[in-house]
């Protein structure tokens, strides 16, 4: 037998490596909501958008959602580029590593990057090698059979070939009992793998975006928000884009007017963000063009597999691409320049060494797609046959998913209205959703025309709503407001959802109408949309709805008011902590905790004895936020609760209050059968910082 694998060494390396990432934007992305889509109960009935069963929307903090649904089977995390899917996996891996270090019986988390052209077993071996552990494929296979691994598989949409996708499906089928979390940016780019538990990471709400901006720009956040007004969501609705926006604004005071302009400014100012560095002659003059050429060729990929691009390529191949391009431009000593400039890009710009040391990749796939979009723009401006001929443009670019983001970047920078409208028309002929998406990406002054093309389509009302939502521009509001009056409640409800996602103040009158719609599902969607927008104009109408006879309407209105966190809603919310419906009580409790009013204390304290465990958990969380020492006795009752999530919340709340009277109860939880409870209790004892906790913690 060989030497046993030193897994504590591996786990410790994960914990240490995560410390290096504390300064990155990614930690701000842990409060994103997840959407849980349930499959239809009766698959024998015909499915159409109007008659499909209601989907249950459950709003959860993203890591809590993953933990909850991972217990029920494999999980697929879906989210737009830049929302932080990879970040969530890294954070989750760190949490799992900490837990496994303290408890020897925990599964070992392994993060697998699917973008690289290698088998899953090889990728797992490579992850262990990063921690200087030699683990063979046979040993990995044994670990899988013994149920020792928990796999975090990142980037289903980035897999380099159809063969690798088939291998992944086979690996999943061969290991049915291994817990796995997959991420993808779009279900159309790799499928759902047959996974029922699909969690959708939602874009940041307006209040979350404002909070993010103020956190990163404490002095100038209000100035940026005033100048962007309702366009913040259109340009920068993800943590990655918001971070870029804040950096550009802080450095130059400039306000980019589109996503393409944001990337363009970020590219121009990147040297200033990184600090001046010694680079090769002429590098700074040509770096953007070099990146464009590299990104374009990488996205083209192998002509034998036109649907797939390259996310990573070997250094030798990259040098060859640049050498050929420089040679065509008549650059003297192109081979030397190619090597020098590639090294400069890796050291000082947006390229990095990939998982395989001999390969390189862009820092984020969006940067690769931006530079490929710039290359497409150049083809159009220079009237290249592939861009000017309608059929060739459709065949080579509009016809492939991989070019969607580059086309969007290209259109956001294109200053020729006739060409922009032409591309959108051609896209609508290829695919209606693609055309709608691109209609909202053209420069703002052209959007009236391109969005009009979508609004004029002769399609059913439900599809018109979906297409206008895909546009994601305030130019779509007029068309959506017409659909607010549609005769079918499903169309009205979807129109409310779409208006909430666009998040423009002009949608408020239409949403306020729907708040009093005769259909309860429509009212719920309208209230939810208003909550996401966070506009104070909606508060009086929402306050009416918290007294509605339909408990679902009361619940969603309460949830919306809680998202807004407005003080004037507090007295009414406080009454709802005694509502007969447990969902309403829970939402009211959560909202009271967010507003953090001491007047809530007596009523919240009563809820620690509520018959519903979710309400007891919310009460514990809210009491922890208020932080009053009088809550200790009530919270100590929850230490004995039959539900582990309630015990865990009680432990966190006691840790927040930080009173040593909680120590005996927390020491009981250090020996709890549930690992999450033990972990929460240990952290709480650490917060209190009393020597009496040491023996329990040493266990």
XYZ file of C-alpha atoms in Angstrom:
699
model
C 0.000 0.000 0.000
C 1.182 3.529 -0.722
C 1.506 6.423 1.675
C -1.915 7.751 2.782
C -2.807 11.063 1.145
C -2.265 14.027 3.459
C -5.708 15.604 3.006
C -5.315 18.067 5.908
C -2.370 19.533 3.969
C -4.615 19.939 0.905
C -7.413 21.520 2.935
C -5.000 23.899 4.636
C -3.657 24.951 1.234
C -7.221 25.848 0.151
C -7.715 27.971 3.249
C -4.375 29.740 2.747
C -4.883 30.343 -0.976
C -8.270 31.972 -0.362
C -6.680 34.577 1.915
C -4.904 35.975 -1.135
C -8.270 36.780 -2.740
C -9.729 38.831 0.106
C -9.146 42.101 -1.763
C -11.086 41.067 -4.873
C -14.566 42.236 -5.848
C -15.859 38.721 -5.592
C -16.716 38.702 -1.902
C -19.467 41.233 -2.496
C -21.404 38.667 -4.498
C -22.506 36.413 -1.665
C -25.969 37.879 -1.172
C -27.280 37.273 -4.694
C -30.734 35.723 -4.835
C -31.232 32.302 -6.387
C -34.258 31.185 -8.298
C -35.384 27.583 -7.911
C -37.362 26.211 -10.843
C -39.510 23.199 -9.970
C -40.400 20.716 -12.740
C -44.103 20.375 -13.637
C -46.039 17.874 -11.560
C -48.047 16.484 -14.476
C -45.946 16.017 -17.576
C -48.877 14.461 -19.497
C -50.541 17.850 -19.978
C -49.505 19.978 -22.965
C -46.987 22.655 -22.046
C -47.508 26.206 -23.209
C -46.387 29.398 -21.494
C -49.950 30.319 -20.535
C -50.968 27.004 -18.945
C -47.734 25.749 -17.415
C -47.840 25.208 -13.640
C -46.766 28.003 -11.328
C -43.074 27.944 -10.462
C -42.159 28.446 -6.836
C -39.697 31.292 -6.482
C -37.589 30.958 -3.369
C -35.306 33.801 -2.462
C -32.179 32.577 -0.720
C -28.678 33.777 -0.055
C -26.672 31.962 -2.707
C -24.501 29.782 -0.437
C -27.463 28.890 1.752
C -29.353 27.869 -1.391
C -26.507 25.650 -2.577
C -26.239 23.951 0.814
C -29.980 23.382 0.986
C -30.446 21.891 -2.465
C -27.177 19.951 -2.576
C -28.671 17.715 0.110
C -31.396 16.734 -2.373
C -29.061 15.850 -5.244
C -26.804 17.490 -7.782
C -27.168 21.233 -8.338
C -26.775 23.402 -11.450
C -25.971 27.062 -10.724
C -26.959 29.283 -13.676
C -25.993 32.930 -14.021
C -24.999 35.638 -16.467
C -21.292 36.280 -17.072
C -19.743 38.389 -14.318
C -22.348 37.536 -11.650
C -19.757 35.632 -9.639
C -20.484 31.928 -10.180
C -16.812 30.995 -9.960
C -16.421 33.242 -6.942
C -19.289 31.505 -5.168
C -17.653 28.124 -5.771
C -14.327 29.395 -4.405
C -16.016 30.797 -1.329
C -17.996 27.585 -0.808
C -14.828 25.489 -1.209
C -13.126 27.609 1.447
C -16.022 27.137 3.872
C -16.065 23.373 3.228
C -12.286 23.175 3.706
C -12.525 24.929 7.084
C -15.280 22.579 8.183
C -13.390 19.499 6.980
C -10.235 20.591 8.830
C -12.184 20.686 12.077
C -14.073 17.444 11.427
C -12.292 14.462 9.924
C -15.468 12.864 8.552
C -16.354 15.649 6.090
C -16.176 15.243 2.315
C -13.195 16.812 0.587
C -14.098 19.711 -1.756
C -12.392 19.758 -5.162
C -12.869 22.567 -7.692
C -12.718 21.392 -11.324
C -12.327 23.917 -14.152
C -14.217 22.425 -17.104
C -12.771 24.844 -19.660
C -9.583 22.810 -20.058
C -9.224 19.913 -22.474
C -8.698 17.086 -19.991
C -10.719 14.395 -18.250
C -12.432 14.990 -14.896
C -10.094 12.506 -13.201
C -7.051 14.335 -14.603
C -8.485 17.662 -13.425
C -8.991 16.307 -9.890
C -5.405 14.996 -9.820
C -4.200 18.416 -11.009
C -6.059 20.147 -8.148
C -4.324 17.937 -5.586
C -1.003 18.582 -7.335
C -1.490 22.334 -6.745
C -1.190 21.511 -3.038
C 1.964 19.414 -3.727
C 0.062 16.149 -3.262
C 0.648 13.268 -5.648
C -2.683 11.497 -6.137
C -3.131 8.955 -8.938
C -6.231 8.479 -11.095
C -6.777 5.113 -9.397
C -6.735 6.781 -5.969
C -9.206 9.410 -7.172
C -11.469 6.625 -8.439
C -11.293 4.975 -4.994
C -12.143 8.286 -3.309
C -15.198 8.625 -5.556
C -16.325 5.066 -4.788
C -15.885 5.690 -1.059
C -17.945 8.916 -1.216
C -15.025 11.064 0.007
C -15.216 13.876 -2.587
C -17.551 16.834 -3.125
C -17.041 18.212 -6.631
C -17.462 21.837 -7.732
C -17.495 21.747 -11.553
C -17.135 25.237 -12.991
C -18.037 26.326 -16.529
C -20.221 23.758 -18.330
C -20.662 26.354 -21.096
C -16.883 26.698 -21.498
C -16.119 23.026 -22.210
C -13.781 22.852 -25.220
C -15.612 20.171 -27.249
C -18.715 18.034 -27.616
C -16.620 15.005 -26.670
C -15.771 16.571 -23.298
C -19.469 17.311 -22.716
C -20.300 13.662 -23.378
C -17.480 12.587 -21.037
C -18.892 14.840 -18.309
C -22.379 13.357 -18.702
C -20.896 9.849 -18.490
C -18.836 10.780 -15.409
C -21.949 12.168 -13.724
C -23.917 9.002 -14.523
C -21.081 6.783 -13.261
C -20.933 8.617 -9.919
C -24.579 9.089 -8.918
C -23.853 9.339 -5.178
C -21.062 11.927 -5.404
C -22.373 15.427 -4.543
C -21.697 17.788 -7.454
C -22.344 21.474 -8.140
C -22.128 22.607 -11.761
C -22.068 26.179 -13.054
C -23.027 27.507 -16.471
C -23.791 30.929 -17.899
C -26.629 29.759 -20.162
C -28.590 26.513 -20.401
C -28.434 26.817 -24.193
C -24.625 26.538 -24.039
C -24.253 23.030 -22.666
C -27.677 22.009 -21.461
C -28.901 21.211 -17.966
C -27.208 17.759 -17.844
C -30.588 16.435 -16.741
C -30.227 18.162 -13.351
C -33.594 19.166 -11.886
C -32.235 21.437 -9.147
C -31.406 24.561 -11.159
C -30.536 27.626 -9.099
C -30.494 30.895 -11.022
C -28.254 33.644 -9.715
C -30.266 36.805 -10.226
C -28.816 40.147 -11.247
C -28.236 42.561 -8.397
C -31.276 44.584 -7.367
C -31.167 48.384 -7.449
C -30.685 48.628 -3.646
C -27.862 46.042 -3.811
C -26.187 47.949 -6.638
C -26.390 51.227 -4.726
C -24.957 49.539 -1.640
C -22.105 48.116 -3.729
C -21.267 51.517 -5.247
C -21.266 53.249 -1.839
C -19.021 50.538 -0.424
C -16.446 50.948 -3.216
C -16.835 54.729 -3.624
C -17.660 56.066 -0.145
C -16.883 59.659 -1.189
C -18.163 59.756 -4.773
C -20.819 57.016 -4.873
C -23.744 59.449 -4.870
C -22.215 61.440 -7.738
C -21.843 58.302 -9.879
C -25.385 57.145 -9.079
C -26.871 60.579 -9.870
C -25.152 60.735 -13.237
C -26.102 57.189 -14.237
C -29.598 57.350 -12.719
C -31.662 54.452 -14.103
C -28.935 53.274 -16.503
C -26.816 51.541 -13.863
C -28.558 48.200 -14.412
C -28.239 48.500 -18.190
C -24.467 49.000 -18.044
C -23.239 47.266 -14.901
C -25.662 44.902 -13.191
C -23.074 42.319 -12.086
C -20.330 42.557 -9.443
C -17.583 42.334 -12.081
C -18.994 45.195 -14.156
C -19.786 47.326 -11.102
C -16.235 46.911 -9.860
C -14.931 48.024 -13.264
C -17.330 50.992 -13.283
C -16.205 52.139 -9.846
C -12.523 51.870 -10.816
C -12.978 53.806 -14.056
C -15.004 56.544 -12.352
C -12.643 56.831 -9.390
C -9.617 57.047 -11.661
C -10.925 59.437 -14.317
C -14.398 60.702 -13.376
C -15.681 59.321 -16.694
C -19.155 57.740 -16.969
C -19.215 55.110 -19.748
C -22.554 55.061 -21.573
C -22.601 51.375 -22.522
C -21.005 48.100 -21.513
C -18.692 48.322 -24.513
C -17.531 51.818 -23.514
C -16.977 50.559 -19.950
C -14.607 47.851 -21.199
C -12.958 50.314 -23.577
C -12.230 52.755 -20.751
C -11.086 49.946 -18.458
C -8.656 48.819 -21.175
C -7.317 52.371 -21.640
C -6.824 52.933 -17.906
C -5.548 49.484 -16.994
C -1.928 50.632 -16.750
C -2.949 53.233 -14.174
C -4.827 50.619 -12.096
C -1.813 48.292 -12.132
C 0.894 50.940 -11.836
C 3.543 51.786 -14.397
C 5.755 48.859 -15.392
C 8.725 48.418 -17.693
C 7.538 46.827 -20.933
C 8.888 46.214 -24.434
C 9.159 48.988 -27.018
C 5.832 49.913 -28.652
C 3.912 47.425 -26.469
C 1.524 50.019 -25.057
C 0.693 51.350 -28.519
C -0.279 47.949 -29.887
C -1.432 45.942 -26.829
C -5.156 46.395 -27.541
C -4.769 45.309 -31.174
C -2.678 42.311 -30.104
C -5.361 41.241 -27.616
C -8.051 41.688 -30.272
C -6.229 39.418 -32.704
C -5.543 36.796 -30.057
C -9.132 36.808 -28.745
C -10.606 36.643 -32.252
C -8.520 33.648 -33.346
C -9.132 31.869 -30.030
C -12.892 32.309 -30.372
C -12.816 31.081 -33.972
C -11.188 27.889 -32.699
C -10.841 24.827 -34.907
C -12.563 25.069 -38.300
C -13.502 21.392 -37.940
C -15.524 22.242 -34.793
C -17.107 25.611 -35.626
C -19.402 25.679 -32.567
C -16.469 25.606 -30.115
C -13.883 28.270 -29.381
C -10.687 28.053 -27.333
C -10.772 29.435 -23.824
C -7.111 28.518 -23.259
C -4.329 27.895 -25.771
C -0.674 26.905 -25.576
C 1.974 29.624 -25.430
C 3.511 28.256 -28.619
C 0.233 28.581 -30.494
C -0.322 32.117 -29.115
C 3.168 33.134 -30.182
C 2.485 31.674 -33.629
C -0.771 33.660 -33.943
C 0.951 36.908 -32.989
C 4.027 36.204 -35.115
C 1.861 35.671 -38.226
C -0.174 38.801 -37.517
C 2.903 40.957 -36.914
C 4.608 39.535 -40.000
C 1.603 40.471 -42.145
C 1.930 44.027 -40.841
C 5.593 44.174 -41.845
C 6.969 44.288 -38.276
C 10.725 43.652 -38.187
C 11.756 40.526 -36.215
C 8.165 39.405 -35.671
C 9.137 36.189 -33.769
C 10.989 38.167 -31.073
C 8.265 40.787 -30.786
C 5.604 38.069 -30.454
C 7.452 36.459 -27.536
C 8.168 39.772 -25.791
C 4.663 41.176 -26.155
C 3.013 37.935 -25.046
C 5.172 37.998 -21.916
C 4.210 41.638 -21.312
C 0.515 40.764 -21.609
C 0.904 37.947 -19.097
C 2.852 40.103 -16.661
C 1.032 43.411 -16.966
C -2.326 43.064 -18.714
C -5.391 40.847 -19.036
C -3.788 37.507 -19.872
C -2.770 34.908 -17.305
C -1.207 31.463 -17.103
C -3.918 28.767 -17.225
C -4.205 25.646 -15.067
C -1.726 23.938 -17.373
C 1.486 25.927 -17.083
C 2.119 25.716 -20.813
C -1.255 27.354 -21.596
C -2.569 30.921 -21.329
C -6.054 32.438 -21.032
C -7.808 35.771 -20.454
C -8.494 36.843 -16.846
C -12.222 36.412 -17.485
C -14.111 35.091 -20.484
C -15.857 38.471 -20.831
C -12.508 40.142 -21.585
C -11.857 37.628 -24.350
C -15.336 38.309 -25.757
C -14.837 42.083 -25.543
C -11.604 41.994 -27.542
C -13.154 39.581 -30.072
C -16.011 42.097 -30.390
C -13.492 44.864 -31.092
C -12.019 42.667 -33.845
C -15.526 42.164 -35.319
C -16.060 45.923 -35.262
C -12.847 46.359 -37.218
C -14.087 43.879 -39.859
C -17.290 45.886 -40.207
C -15.583 49.293 -40.353
C -13.036 48.034 -42.897
C -15.877 46.444 -44.930
C -14.535 42.905 -44.808
C -16.616 40.523 -46.940
C -17.561 38.359 -43.899
C -19.092 41.392 -42.171
C -20.623 43.214 -45.140
C -22.228 40.273 -46.938
C -25.531 39.444 -45.167
C -25.380 35.694 -45.689
C -21.743 35.418 -44.593
C -22.368 37.503 -41.459
C -25.275 35.210 -40.562
C -23.386 32.041 -41.428
C -20.079 32.751 -39.672
C -21.191 34.812 -36.651
C -24.928 35.253 -36.003
C -25.465 31.517 -36.342
C -23.198 30.538 -33.386
C -23.819 31.034 -29.658
C -20.121 31.673 -29.037
C -20.300 34.974 -30.962
C -23.306 36.387 -29.053
C -21.308 38.366 -26.466
C -18.716 39.639 -28.995
C -21.560 40.788 -31.271
C -23.133 42.613 -28.330
C -19.840 44.381 -27.580
C -19.389 45.222 -31.261
C -22.842 46.817 -31.504
C -22.372 48.842 -28.323
C -19.329 50.510 -29.933
C -20.636 50.768 -33.526
C -21.401 54.395 -34.488
C -23.119 53.644 -37.808
C -26.913 53.459 -37.268
C -27.670 51.845 -40.632
C -25.187 49.041 -39.972
C -26.456 48.556 -36.395
C -30.064 48.235 -37.594
C -28.941 45.883 -40.374
C -27.196 43.532 -37.920
C -30.252 43.441 -35.630
C -32.575 42.705 -38.589
C -30.322 39.834 -39.702
C -30.143 38.506 -36.139
C -33.959 38.501 -35.816
C -34.115 36.319 -38.950
C -31.677 33.833 -37.377
C -33.221 33.754 -33.908
C -35.793 36.059 -32.299
C -34.143 36.020 -28.855
C -30.725 36.778 -30.313
C -32.176 39.689 -32.282
C -33.953 41.035 -29.188
C -30.782 40.805 -27.125
C -28.746 42.654 -29.762
C -31.479 45.286 -30.208
C -30.789 46.455 -26.661
C -27.006 46.456 -27.110
C -26.721 49.058 -29.872
C -25.786 52.621 -28.941
C -28.502 54.382 -26.987
C -29.393 56.828 -29.792
C -30.144 53.873 -32.131
C -32.244 51.844 -29.680
C -35.570 53.472 -30.511
C -35.281 52.006 -33.995
C -33.865 48.571 -33.078
C -36.214 47.985 -30.125
C -39.039 49.097 -32.390
C -38.179 46.159 -34.672
C -38.815 43.824 -31.746
C -41.981 45.598 -30.611
C -43.438 45.371 -34.136
C -43.049 41.573 -34.349
C -46.305 39.705 -34.912
C -45.966 37.148 -32.089
C -48.169 36.005 -29.164
C -48.296 38.311 -26.127
C -46.286 35.970 -23.867
C -43.480 35.790 -26.437
C -43.533 39.565 -26.990
C -42.969 40.032 -23.246
C -40.054 37.592 -23.238
C -38.428 39.300 -26.229
C -38.834 42.802 -24.763
C -37.390 41.519 -21.493
C -34.436 40.128 -23.447
C -33.826 43.643 -24.813
C -33.043 44.840 -21.240
C -33.255 48.500 -22.239
C -35.578 51.243 -21.019
C -36.681 51.614 -24.654
C -38.651 48.397 -24.079
C -40.773 49.987 -21.334
C -43.349 51.446 -23.746
C -44.040 48.049 -25.303
C -44.199 46.345 -21.912
C -46.601 48.955 -20.529
C -48.992 48.102 -23.365
C -48.833 44.459 -22.297
C -49.727 45.427 -18.708
C -53.263 45.810 -20.138
C -53.261 42.351 -21.802
C -56.350 40.192 -21.292
C -54.367 37.127 -20.147
C -53.070 37.250 -16.540
C -49.952 35.254 -17.464
C -48.895 37.987 -19.916
C -49.576 40.729 -17.345
C -47.551 38.847 -14.733
C -44.600 38.347 -17.085
C -44.796 42.023 -18.069
C -44.480 42.924 -14.368
C -41.441 40.632 -14.012
C -39.823 42.206 -17.085
C -40.458 45.781 -15.910
C -38.904 44.917 -12.540
C -35.785 43.554 -14.229
C -35.350 46.679 -16.357
C -35.729 48.715 -13.183
C -36.596 52.119 -14.673
C -38.753 54.631 -12.757
C -41.038 54.998 -15.777
C -42.275 51.454 -15.089
C -43.656 52.422 -11.677
C -47.129 53.668 -12.779
C -47.741 50.446 -14.716
C -46.527 48.288 -11.837
C -48.673 50.203 -9.354
C -51.699 49.401 -11.535
C -50.790 45.725 -11.408
C -50.419 45.843 -7.632
C -54.235 45.992 -7.558
C -54.814 43.518 -10.408
C -57.680 41.039 -10.013
C -55.238 38.114 -10.335
C -53.188 37.374 -7.200
C -50.193 36.061 -9.199
C -50.041 39.356 -11.092
C -50.223 41.345 -7.840
C -47.395 39.259 -6.397
C -45.132 39.807 -9.417
C -45.831 43.556 -9.415
C -45.031 43.886 -5.707
C -41.874 41.819 -6.132
C -40.753 44.027 -9.055
C -41.329 47.198 -7.028
C -39.315 45.736 -4.159
C -36.365 45.041 -6.463
C -36.497 48.583 -7.810
C -36.541 50.000 -4.282
C -38.473 53.152 -5.215
C -40.219 55.029 -2.400
C -43.189 55.888 -4.652
C -44.343 52.284 -4.292
C -44.411 52.183 -0.485
C -47.992 53.471 0.098
C -49.476 50.901 -2.335
C -47.363 48.081 -0.897
C -48.502 49.032 2.588
C -52.089 48.546 1.384
C -51.216 45.066 0.179
C -49.865 43.908 3.538
C -53.512 43.853 4.663
C -54.706 41.855 1.641
C -56.876 38.778 2.260
C -54.586 36.593 0.094
C -51.664 35.520 2.301
C -49.385 35.158 -0.756
C -49.948 38.827 -1.611
C -49.288 39.869 2.006
C -46.121 37.780 1.960
C -44.684 39.210 -1.279
C -45.599 42.801 -0.303
C -43.899 42.294 3.060
C -40.856 40.846 1.327
C -40.756 43.825 -1.084
C -40.940 46.348 1.770
C -38.192 44.462 3.554
C -35.949 44.756 0.479
C -36.508 48.517 0.479
C -35.654 48.787 4.190
C -37.676 51.982 4.546
C -38.413 53.267 8.049
C -41.992 54.377 7.296
C -42.962 50.737 6.612
C -41.728 49.521 9.977
C -44.867 49.949 12.149
C -46.993 47.987 9.665
C -44.333 45.296 9.268
C -44.114 44.938 13.008
C -47.799 44.012 13.167
C -47.222 41.301 10.578
C -44.863 39.329 12.813
C -48.116 38.052 14.361
C -49.794 37.229 11.027
C -51.647 33.878 10.894
C -49.533 32.774 7.907
C -46.011 31.557 8.681
C -44.505 32.852 5.393
C -45.813 36.340 6.166
C -44.476 36.155 9.745
C -41.089 35.041 8.439
C -40.871 37.849 5.838
C -41.974 40.433 8.394
C -39.383 39.127 10.838
C -36.635 39.258 8.210
C -37.676 42.801 7.261
C -37.727 43.935 10.897
C -34.224 42.592 11.340
C -33.014 44.500 8.272
C -34.428 47.788 9.523
C -33.036 46.947 12.999
C -35.431 48.744 15.274
C -35.391 48.146 18.992
C -39.192 48.541 19.043
C -39.340 45.175 17.257
C -37.611 43.442 20.125
C -40.595 42.334 22.285
C -42.542 40.901 19.340
C -39.496 39.193 17.863
C -38.727 37.649 21.214
C -42.172 36.018 21.214
C -41.383 34.402 17.858
C -38.627 32.198 19.277
C -41.557 29.983 20.361
C -43.380 30.133 17.008
C -44.654 26.738 15.760
C -42.958 27.268 12.360
C -39.215 26.544 12.324
C -38.509 29.067 9.524
C -40.095 31.807 11.630
C -38.011 30.788 14.673
C -34.876 30.879 12.510
C -35.744 34.337 11.139
C -36.482 35.563 14.655
C -33.050 34.395 15.825
C -31.369 36.157 12.885
C -33.282 39.397 13.525
C -32.550 39.343 17.269
C -28.874 38.844 16.486
C -28.910 41.947 14.260
C -30.616 44.051 16.941
C -27.987 42.779 19.396
C -29.870 43.339 22.640
C -28.606 41.330 25.622
C -32.198 40.767 26.748
C -32.540 38.320 23.850
C -30.064 35.860 25.343
C -32.578 33.827 27.359
C -34.909 33.475 24.394
C -32.059 32.499 22.074
C -30.772 29.941 24.572
C -34.149 28.205 24.299
C -33.416 27.727 20.591
C -30.145 25.957 21.412
C -32.375 22.947 22.186
C -34.513 23.345 19.026
C -35.277 20.207 16.994
C -34.271 21.916 13.704
C -30.562 22.269 12.981
C -30.941 25.509 10.970
C -32.685 27.124 13.954
C -29.898 25.999 16.321
C -27.317 27.346 13.863
C -29.097 30.746 13.635
C -29.348 30.899 17.430
C -25.607 30.267 17.717
C -24.815 33.033 15.206
C -27.129 35.464 17.010
C -25.556 34.697 20.390
C -22.127 35.255 18.848
C -23.252 38.643 17.472
C -24.505 39.715 20.916
C -21.200 38.563 22.404
C -22.261 38.056 26.030
C -20.473 35.414 28.122
C -23.821 34.214 29.541
C -24.283 32.399 26.219
C -21.176 30.235 26.701
C -22.832 27.188 28.400
C -25.463 26.933 25.664
C -22.884 27.361 22.898
C -20.632 24.722 24.439
C -23.551 22.281 24.125
C -23.740 23.084 20.414
C -20.023 22.402 19.912
C -20.991 18.716 20.261
C -24.116 18.996 18.069
C -24.633 16.159 15.542
C -24.951 18.722 12.717
C -21.651 20.117 11.398
C -23.122 23.506 10.411
C -24.370 23.979 13.969
C -20.971 23.027 15.409
C -19.278 25.457 13.032
C -21.657 28.325 13.969
C -21.185 27.605 17.672
C -17.401 27.584 17.328
C -17.410 30.948 15.534
C -19.771 32.391 18.124
C -17.489 31.276 20.958
C -14.569 32.826 19.089
C -16.482 36.131 18.875
C -17.160 36.079 22.623
C -13.487 35.350 23.277
C -13.751 33.874 26.792
C -11.162 31.380 28.089
C -13.943 29.089 29.309
C -14.666 28.215 25.681
C -11.202 26.794 25.024
C -11.788 23.153 26.174
C -14.921 22.907 24.030
C -13.174 24.421 21.017
C -10.213 22.072 21.377
C -12.611 19.170 20.881
